Short mmCIF file of C-alpha atoms and ligand atoms in Angstrom, two decimals:
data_model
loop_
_atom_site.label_atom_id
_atom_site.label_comp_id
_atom_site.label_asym_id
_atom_site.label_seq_id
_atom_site.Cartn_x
_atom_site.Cartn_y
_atom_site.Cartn_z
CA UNK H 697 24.32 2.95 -43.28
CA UNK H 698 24.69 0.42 -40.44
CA UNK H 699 27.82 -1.26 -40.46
CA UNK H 700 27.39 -5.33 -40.67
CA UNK H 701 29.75 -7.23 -38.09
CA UNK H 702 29.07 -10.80 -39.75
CA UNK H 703 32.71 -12.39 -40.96
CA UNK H 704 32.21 -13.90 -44.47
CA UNK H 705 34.97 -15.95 -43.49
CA UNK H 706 34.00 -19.45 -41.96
CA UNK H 707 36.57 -21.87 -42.74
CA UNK H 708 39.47 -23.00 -45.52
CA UNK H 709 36.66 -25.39 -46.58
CA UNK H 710 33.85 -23.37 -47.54
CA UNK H 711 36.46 -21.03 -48.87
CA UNK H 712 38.23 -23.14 -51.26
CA UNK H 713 35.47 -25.65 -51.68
CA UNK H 714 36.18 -26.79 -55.13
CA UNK H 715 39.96 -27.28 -54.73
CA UNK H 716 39.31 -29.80 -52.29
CA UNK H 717 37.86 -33.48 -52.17
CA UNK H 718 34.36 -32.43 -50.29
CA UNK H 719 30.65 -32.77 -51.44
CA UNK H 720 27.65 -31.75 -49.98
CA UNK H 721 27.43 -34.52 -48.16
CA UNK H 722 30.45 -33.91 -46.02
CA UNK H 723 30.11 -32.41 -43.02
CA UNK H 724 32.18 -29.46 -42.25
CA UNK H 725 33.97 -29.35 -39.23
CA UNK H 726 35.39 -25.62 -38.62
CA UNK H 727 36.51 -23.64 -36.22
CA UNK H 728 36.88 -21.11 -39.23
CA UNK H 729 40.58 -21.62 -39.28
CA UNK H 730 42.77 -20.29 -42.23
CA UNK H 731 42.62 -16.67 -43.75
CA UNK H 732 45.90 -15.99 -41.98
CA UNK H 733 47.77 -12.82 -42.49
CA UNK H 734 50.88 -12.31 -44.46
CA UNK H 735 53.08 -9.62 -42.42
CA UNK H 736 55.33 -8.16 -44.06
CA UNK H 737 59.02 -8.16 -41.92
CA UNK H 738 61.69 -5.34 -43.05
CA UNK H 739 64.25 -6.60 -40.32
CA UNK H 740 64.81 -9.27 -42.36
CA UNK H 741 64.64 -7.82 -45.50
CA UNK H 742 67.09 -5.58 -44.68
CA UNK H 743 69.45 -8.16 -43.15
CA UNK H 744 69.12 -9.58 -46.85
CA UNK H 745 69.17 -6.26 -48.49
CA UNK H 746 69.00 -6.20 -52.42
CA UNK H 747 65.35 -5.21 -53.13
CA UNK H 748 64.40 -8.10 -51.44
CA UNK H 749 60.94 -8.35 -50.22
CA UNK H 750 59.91 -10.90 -47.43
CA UNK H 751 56.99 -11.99 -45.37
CA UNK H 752 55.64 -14.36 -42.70
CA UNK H 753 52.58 -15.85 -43.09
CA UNK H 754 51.79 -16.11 -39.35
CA UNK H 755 49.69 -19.70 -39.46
CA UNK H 756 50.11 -19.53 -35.63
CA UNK H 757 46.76 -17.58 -35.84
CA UNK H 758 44.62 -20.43 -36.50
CA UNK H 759 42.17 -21.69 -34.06
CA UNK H 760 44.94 -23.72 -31.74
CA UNK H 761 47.97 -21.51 -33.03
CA UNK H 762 49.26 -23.40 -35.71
CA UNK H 763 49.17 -24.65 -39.27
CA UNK H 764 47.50 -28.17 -38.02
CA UNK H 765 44.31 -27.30 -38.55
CA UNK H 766 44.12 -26.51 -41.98
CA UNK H 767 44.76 -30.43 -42.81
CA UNK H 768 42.63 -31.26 -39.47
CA UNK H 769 39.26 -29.86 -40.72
CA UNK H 770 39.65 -31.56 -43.63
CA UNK H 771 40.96 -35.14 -42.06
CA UNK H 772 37.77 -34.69 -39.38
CA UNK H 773 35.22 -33.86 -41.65
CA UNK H 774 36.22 -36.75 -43.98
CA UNK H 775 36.76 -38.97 -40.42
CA UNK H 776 33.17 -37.63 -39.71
CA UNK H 777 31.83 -38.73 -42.90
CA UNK H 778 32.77 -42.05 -42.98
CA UNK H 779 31.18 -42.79 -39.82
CA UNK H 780 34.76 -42.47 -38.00
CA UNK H 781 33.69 -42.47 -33.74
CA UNK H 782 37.73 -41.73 -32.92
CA UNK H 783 40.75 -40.67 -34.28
CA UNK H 784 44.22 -41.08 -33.19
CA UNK H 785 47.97 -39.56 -34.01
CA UNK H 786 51.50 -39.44 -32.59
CA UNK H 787 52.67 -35.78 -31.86
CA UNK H 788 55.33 -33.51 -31.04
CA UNK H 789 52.52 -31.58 -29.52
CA UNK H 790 50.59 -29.54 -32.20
CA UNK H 791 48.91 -32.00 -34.21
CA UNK H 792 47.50 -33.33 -30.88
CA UNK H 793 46.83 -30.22 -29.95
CA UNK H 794 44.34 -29.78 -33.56
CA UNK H 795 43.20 -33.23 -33.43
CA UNK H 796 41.62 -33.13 -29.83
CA UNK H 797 40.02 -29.37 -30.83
CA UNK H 798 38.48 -30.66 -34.19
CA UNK H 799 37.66 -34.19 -32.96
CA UNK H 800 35.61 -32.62 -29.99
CA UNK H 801 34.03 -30.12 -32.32
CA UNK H 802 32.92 -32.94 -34.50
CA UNK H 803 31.35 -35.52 -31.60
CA UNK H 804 34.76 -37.87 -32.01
CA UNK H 805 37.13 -39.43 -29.50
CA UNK H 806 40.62 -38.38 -29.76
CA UNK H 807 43.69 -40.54 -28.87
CA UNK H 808 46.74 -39.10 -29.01
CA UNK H 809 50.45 -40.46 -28.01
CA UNK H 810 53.25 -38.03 -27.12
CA UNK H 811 56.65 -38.58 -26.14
CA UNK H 812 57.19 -38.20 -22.71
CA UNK H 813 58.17 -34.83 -21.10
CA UNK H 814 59.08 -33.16 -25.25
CA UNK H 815 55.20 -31.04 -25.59
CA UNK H 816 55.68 -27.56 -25.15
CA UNK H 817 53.56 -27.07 -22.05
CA UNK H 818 51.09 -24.84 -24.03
CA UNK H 819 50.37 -27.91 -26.31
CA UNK H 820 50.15 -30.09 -23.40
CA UNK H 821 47.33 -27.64 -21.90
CA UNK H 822 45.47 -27.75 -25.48
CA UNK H 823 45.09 -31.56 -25.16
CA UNK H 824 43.94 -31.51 -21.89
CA UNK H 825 41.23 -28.41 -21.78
CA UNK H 826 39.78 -30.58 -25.30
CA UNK H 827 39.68 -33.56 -23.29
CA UNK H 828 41.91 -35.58 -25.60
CA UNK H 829 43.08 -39.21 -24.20
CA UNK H 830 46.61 -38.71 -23.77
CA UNK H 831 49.40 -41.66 -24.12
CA UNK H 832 53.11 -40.37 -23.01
CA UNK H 833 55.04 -43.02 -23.94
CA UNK H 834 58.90 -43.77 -23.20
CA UNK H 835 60.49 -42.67 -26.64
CA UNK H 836 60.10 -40.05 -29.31
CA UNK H 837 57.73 -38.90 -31.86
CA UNK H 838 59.09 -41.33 -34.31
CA UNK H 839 58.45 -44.57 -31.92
CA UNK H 840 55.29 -43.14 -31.52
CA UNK H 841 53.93 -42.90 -35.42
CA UNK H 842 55.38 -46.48 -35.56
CA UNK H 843 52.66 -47.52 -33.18
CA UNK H 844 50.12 -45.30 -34.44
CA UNK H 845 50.23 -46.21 -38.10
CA UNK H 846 49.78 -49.75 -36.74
CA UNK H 847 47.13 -49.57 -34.40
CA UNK H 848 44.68 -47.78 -37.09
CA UNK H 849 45.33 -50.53 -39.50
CA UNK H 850 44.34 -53.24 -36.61
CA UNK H 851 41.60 -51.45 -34.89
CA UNK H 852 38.64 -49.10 -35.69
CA UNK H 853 40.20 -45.76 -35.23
CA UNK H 854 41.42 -43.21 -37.44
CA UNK H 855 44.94 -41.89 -38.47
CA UNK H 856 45.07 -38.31 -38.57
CA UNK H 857 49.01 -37.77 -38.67
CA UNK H 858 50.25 -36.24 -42.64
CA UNK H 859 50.06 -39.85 -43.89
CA UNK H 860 46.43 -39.40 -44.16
CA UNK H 861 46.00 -37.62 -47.63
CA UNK H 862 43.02 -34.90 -46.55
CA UNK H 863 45.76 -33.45 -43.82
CA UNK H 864 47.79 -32.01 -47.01
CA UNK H 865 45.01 -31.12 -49.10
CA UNK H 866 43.88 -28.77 -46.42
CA UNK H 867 46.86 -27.59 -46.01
CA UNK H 868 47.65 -26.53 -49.40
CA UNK H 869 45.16 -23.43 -49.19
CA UNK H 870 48.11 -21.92 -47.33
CA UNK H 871 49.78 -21.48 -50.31
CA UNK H 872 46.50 -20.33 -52.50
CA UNK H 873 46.12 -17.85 -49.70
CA UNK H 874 49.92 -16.83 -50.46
CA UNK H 875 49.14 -16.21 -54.13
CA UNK H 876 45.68 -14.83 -53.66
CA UNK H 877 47.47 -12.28 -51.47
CA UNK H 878 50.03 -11.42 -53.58
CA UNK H 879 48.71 -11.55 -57.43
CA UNK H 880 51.28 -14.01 -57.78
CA UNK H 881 53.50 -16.99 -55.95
CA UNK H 882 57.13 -15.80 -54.69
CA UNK H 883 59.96 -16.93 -55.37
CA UNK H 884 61.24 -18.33 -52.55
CA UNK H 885 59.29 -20.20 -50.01
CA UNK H 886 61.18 -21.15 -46.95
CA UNK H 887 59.51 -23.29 -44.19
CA UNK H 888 60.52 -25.90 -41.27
CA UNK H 889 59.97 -29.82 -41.90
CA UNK H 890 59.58 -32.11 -39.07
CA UNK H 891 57.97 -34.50 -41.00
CA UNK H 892 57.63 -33.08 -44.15
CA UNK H 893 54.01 -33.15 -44.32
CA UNK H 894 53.51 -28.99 -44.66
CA UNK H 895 56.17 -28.57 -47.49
CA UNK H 896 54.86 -31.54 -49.52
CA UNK H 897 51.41 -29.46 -49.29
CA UNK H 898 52.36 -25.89 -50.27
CA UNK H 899 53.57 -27.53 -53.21
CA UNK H 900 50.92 -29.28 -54.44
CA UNK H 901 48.92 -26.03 -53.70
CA UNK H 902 51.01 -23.80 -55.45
CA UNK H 903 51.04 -26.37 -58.61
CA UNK H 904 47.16 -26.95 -58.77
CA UNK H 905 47.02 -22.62 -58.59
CA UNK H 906 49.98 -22.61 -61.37
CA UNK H 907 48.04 -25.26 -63.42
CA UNK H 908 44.86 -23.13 -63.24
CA UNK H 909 46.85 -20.01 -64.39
CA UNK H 910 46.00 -18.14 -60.80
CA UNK H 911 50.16 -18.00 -60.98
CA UNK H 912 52.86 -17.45 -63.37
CA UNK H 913 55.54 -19.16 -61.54
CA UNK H 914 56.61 -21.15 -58.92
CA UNK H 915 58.35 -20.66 -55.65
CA UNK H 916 61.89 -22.53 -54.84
CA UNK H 917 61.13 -24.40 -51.74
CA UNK H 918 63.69 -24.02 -49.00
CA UNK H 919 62.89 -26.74 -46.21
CA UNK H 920 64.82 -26.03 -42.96
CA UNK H 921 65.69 -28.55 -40.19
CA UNK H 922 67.47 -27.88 -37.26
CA UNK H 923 70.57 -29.58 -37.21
CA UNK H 924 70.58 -32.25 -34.59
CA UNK H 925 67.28 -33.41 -36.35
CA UNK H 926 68.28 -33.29 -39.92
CA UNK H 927 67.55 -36.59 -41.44
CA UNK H 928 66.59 -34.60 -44.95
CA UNK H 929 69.41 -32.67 -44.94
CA UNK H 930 72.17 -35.41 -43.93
CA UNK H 931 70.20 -37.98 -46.27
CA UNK H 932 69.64 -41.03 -43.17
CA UNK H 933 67.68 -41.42 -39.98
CA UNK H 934 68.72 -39.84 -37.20
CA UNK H 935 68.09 -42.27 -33.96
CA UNK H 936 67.84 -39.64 -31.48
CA UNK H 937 66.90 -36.63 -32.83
CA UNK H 938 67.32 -33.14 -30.23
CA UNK H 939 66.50 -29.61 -30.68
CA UNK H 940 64.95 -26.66 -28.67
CA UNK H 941 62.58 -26.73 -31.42
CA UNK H 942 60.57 -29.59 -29.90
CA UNK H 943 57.86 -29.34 -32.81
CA UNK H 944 60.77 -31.05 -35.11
CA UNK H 945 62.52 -33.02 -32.98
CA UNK H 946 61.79 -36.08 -35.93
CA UNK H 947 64.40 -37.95 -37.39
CA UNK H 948 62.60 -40.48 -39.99
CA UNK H 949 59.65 -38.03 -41.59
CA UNK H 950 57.37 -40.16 -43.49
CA UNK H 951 56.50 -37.64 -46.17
CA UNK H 952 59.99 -38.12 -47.36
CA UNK H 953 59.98 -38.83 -51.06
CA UNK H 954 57.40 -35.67 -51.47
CA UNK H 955 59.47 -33.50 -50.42
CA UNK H 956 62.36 -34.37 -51.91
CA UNK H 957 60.35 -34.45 -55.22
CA UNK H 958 59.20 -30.63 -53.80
CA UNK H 959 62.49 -29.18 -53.24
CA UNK H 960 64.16 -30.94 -56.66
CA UNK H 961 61.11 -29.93 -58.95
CA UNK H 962 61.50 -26.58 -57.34
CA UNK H 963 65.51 -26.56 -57.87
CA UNK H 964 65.06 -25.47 -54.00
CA UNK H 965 67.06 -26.73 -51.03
CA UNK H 966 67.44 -27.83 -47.61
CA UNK H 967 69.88 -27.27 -44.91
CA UNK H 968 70.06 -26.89 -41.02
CA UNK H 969 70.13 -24.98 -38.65
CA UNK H 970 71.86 -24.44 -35.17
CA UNK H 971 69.59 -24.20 -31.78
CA UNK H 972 71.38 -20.78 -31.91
CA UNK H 973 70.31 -19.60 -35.40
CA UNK H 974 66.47 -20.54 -34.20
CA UNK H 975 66.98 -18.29 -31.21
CA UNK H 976 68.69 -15.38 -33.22
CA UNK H 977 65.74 -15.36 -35.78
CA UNK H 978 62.83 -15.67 -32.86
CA UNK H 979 64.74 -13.20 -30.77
CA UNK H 980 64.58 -10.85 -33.86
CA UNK H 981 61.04 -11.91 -34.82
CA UNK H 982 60.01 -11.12 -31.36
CA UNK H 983 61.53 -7.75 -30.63
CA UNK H 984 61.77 -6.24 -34.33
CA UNK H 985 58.35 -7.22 -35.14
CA UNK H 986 56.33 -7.78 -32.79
CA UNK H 987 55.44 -10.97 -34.08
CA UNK H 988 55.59 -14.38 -31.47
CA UNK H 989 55.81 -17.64 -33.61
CA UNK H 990 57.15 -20.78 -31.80
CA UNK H 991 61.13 -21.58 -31.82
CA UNK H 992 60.13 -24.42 -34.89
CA UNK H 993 58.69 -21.56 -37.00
CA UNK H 994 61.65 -19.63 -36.72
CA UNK H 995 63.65 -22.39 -38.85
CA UNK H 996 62.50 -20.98 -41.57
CA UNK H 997 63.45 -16.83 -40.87
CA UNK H 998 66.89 -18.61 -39.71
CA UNK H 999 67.19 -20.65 -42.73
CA UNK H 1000 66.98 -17.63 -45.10
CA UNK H 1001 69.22 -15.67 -43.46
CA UNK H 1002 71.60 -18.48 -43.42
CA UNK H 1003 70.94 -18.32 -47.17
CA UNK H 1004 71.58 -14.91 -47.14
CA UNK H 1005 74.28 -14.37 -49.38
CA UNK H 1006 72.44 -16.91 -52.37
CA UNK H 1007 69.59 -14.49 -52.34
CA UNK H 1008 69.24 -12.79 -56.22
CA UNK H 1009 68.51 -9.34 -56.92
CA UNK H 1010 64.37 -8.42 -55.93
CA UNK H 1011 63.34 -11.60 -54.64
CA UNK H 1012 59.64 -12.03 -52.91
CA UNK H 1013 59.94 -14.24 -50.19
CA UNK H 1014 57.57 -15.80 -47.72
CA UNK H 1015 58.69 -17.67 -44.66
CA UNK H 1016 56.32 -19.59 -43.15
CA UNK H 1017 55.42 -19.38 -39.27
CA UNK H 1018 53.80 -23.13 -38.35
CA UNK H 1019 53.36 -21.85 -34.56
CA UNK H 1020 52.27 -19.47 -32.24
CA UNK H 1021 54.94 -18.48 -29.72
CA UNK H 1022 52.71 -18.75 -26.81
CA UNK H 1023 52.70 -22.31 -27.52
CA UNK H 1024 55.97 -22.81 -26.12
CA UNK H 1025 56.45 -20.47 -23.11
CA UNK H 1026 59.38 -22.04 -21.62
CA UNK H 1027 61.57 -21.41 -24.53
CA UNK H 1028 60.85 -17.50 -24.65
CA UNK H 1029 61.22 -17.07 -21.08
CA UNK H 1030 64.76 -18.46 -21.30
CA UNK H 1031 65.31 -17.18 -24.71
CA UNK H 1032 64.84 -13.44 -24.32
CA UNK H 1033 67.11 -10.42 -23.93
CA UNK H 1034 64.08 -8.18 -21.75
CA UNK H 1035 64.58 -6.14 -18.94
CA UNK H 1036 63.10 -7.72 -15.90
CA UNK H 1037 63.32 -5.62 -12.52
CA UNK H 1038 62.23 -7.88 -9.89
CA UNK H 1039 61.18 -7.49 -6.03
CA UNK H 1040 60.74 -3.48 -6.80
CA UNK H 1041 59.32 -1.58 -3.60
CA UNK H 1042 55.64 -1.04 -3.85
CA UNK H 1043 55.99 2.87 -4.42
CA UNK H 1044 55.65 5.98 -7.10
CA UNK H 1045 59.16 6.87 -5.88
CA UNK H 1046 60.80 3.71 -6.72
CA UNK H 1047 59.68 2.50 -9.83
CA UNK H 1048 60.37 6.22 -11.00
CA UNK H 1049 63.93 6.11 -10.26
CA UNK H 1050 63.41 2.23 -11.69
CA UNK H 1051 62.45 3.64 -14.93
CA UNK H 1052 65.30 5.95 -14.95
CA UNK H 1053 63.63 9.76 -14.55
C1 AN7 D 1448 55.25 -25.53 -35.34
O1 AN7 D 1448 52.61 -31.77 -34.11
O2 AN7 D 1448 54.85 -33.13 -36.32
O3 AN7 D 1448 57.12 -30.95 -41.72
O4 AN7 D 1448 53.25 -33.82 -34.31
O5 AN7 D 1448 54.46 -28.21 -35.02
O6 AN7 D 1448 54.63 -30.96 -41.79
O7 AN7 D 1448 55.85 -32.19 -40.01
C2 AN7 D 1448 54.56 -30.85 -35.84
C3 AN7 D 1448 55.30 -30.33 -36.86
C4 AN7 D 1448 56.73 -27.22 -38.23
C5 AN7 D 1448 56.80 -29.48 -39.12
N1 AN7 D 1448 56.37 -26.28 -37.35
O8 AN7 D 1448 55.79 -29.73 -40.06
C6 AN7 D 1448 53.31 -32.63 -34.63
C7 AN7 D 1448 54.30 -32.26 -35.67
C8 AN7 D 1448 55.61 -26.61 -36.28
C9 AN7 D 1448 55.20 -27.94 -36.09
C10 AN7 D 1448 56.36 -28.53 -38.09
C11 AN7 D 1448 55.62 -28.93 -37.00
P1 AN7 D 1448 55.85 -31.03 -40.95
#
């Protein structure tokens, strides 16, 4: 019989169509994002040992390499429907990155304000091949949402940062696609917050699943900062938040509240962690696994290992990868322990003896 080649996947939105505030008059923008693996990783289940189990699920494969799209075809569609011509956000680089994708795909003008000289160049390069209008301005990602959240309320343009509620509903399906996956939610869920957008939205997807009996339980939700941009884990806004993790260099998140209702609901936690933890667990991500998320992403592998010693007998964990390494190319080729033999002689005889035989 003739095999068929046609995907049956085309998007989070035809896929989870009645968890989600659409109709058939919305029109779906989709550049078939979600449907992202869950890998298992025994490097760091062993580093944690006791019959633990643990995954990533690698969001960096979406369309532009991170989790951003699974709230921005929801936020353009809806921006589509209501006769939206442009949209706008402040960025650390991804969410730009998403908007100017799924603006273009849907016949909008994007906007989108950056602080100066902190995008990961491969973020930078998204904005520009999509033909986004970029605005670096003179401060940080924080300044920048200040002016953003503004500006839509004065003019005729659309806010497609986490404070606009389809961004979260979209992304909940990550966590239905956890539990659909698994037969059943884990018990820890560890992830990164920058603004605290993402883990505000696996919550509320793994409660509408648990509501609808498609789970028994619920995960603890373990939300990971880095430590010079910790305003959730010291409790107060930090000014001038720094980290190699540009993706969450935010010190005043607005999603706030939900998350702290997230992780106490949950009886989960936050902490922090060092630049150097984030290297150690994308180092070992990298060369154990074979798996290339961006330095933010690995928050959340750091975090748990951090948290290594709290972890109970057979516990399924998930730790959730918001970015694809290549994003960020700078960090890994500064941040990697690889054997580079430069300005080798042009010859079988050389790169023999190079290669040791
Ligand atoms: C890879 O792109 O805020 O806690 O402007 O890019 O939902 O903010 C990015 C955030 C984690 C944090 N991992 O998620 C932006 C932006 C990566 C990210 C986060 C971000 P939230």
């Amino acid at each position: 019989m003739a095999q068929e080649f046609i995907s049956s996947w085309t998007g989070l939105i035809n896929a989870y169509r009645s968890w989600l505030p659409v109709s058939e008059e919305t029109p779906i923008i989709s550049l078939h994002e979600g449907s992202t693996p869950l890998i298992p990783v025994p490097s760091i289940a062993n580093r944690i040992g006791k019959g633990s189990k643990v995954y990533v699920k690698y969001d960096g494969l979406n369309p532009t390499g991170s989790f951003k799209d699974r709230g921005m075809t929801m936020a353009i569609s809806k921006a589509k429907e209501e006769g939206c011509e442009a949209v706008i956000c402040a960025s650390t680089g991804n969410t730009s990155a998403s908007a100017a994708a799924y603006a273009k795909r849907g016949g909008l003008k994007a906007f989108v304000l950056i602080p100066d000289g902190y995008v990961a160049q491969g973020k930078l390069a998204q904005a520009l091949v999509y033909g986004a209008e970029i605005i670096a301005i003179r401060g940080n990602f924080d300044d920048a949402l200040e002016i953003v959240q503004e500006i839509s309320t004065k003019y005729p343009i659309k806010l497609v940062n986490s404070v606009n509620p389809y961004r979260l509903q979209g992304q909940k399906t990550a966590a239905f696609e956890i539990v659909d996956t698994l037969g059943e939610a884990p018990d820890w869920l560890c992830i990164p917050m920058g603004n605290a957008g993402n883990i505000s939205a696996y919550w509320m997807g793994f409660n509408e699943y648990y509501k609808a009996n498609k789970c028994k339980k619920l995960p603890k939700m373990m939300g990971f900062q880095a430590h010079e941009s910790a305003p959730l884990v010291f409790n107060k806004i930090i000014e001038n938040p720094e980290t190699i993790a540009t993706a969450i260099r935010i010190g005043n998140p607005v999603n706030r509240e939900k998350a702290i209702k997230a992780k106490e609901m949950s009886k989960g936690a936050f902490s922090d962690v060092t630049d150097k933890e984030i290297i150690n667990a994308y180092q070992i991500l990298g060369s154990e696994e074979g798996i290339f998320c961006e330095p933010a992403s690995a928050a959340s592998v750091a975090g748990l290992l951090k948290f290594a010693n709290e972890v109970p007998n057979n516990t399924t964990i998930v730790c959730v990868l918001t970015g694809n390494g290549l994003k960020d190319p700078d960090c890994a080729n500064n941040n990697n322990k690889a054997i580079f033999h430069s300005n080798i002689e042009n010859d079988i005889k050389t790169v023999a003896k190079t290669l040791g035989f």
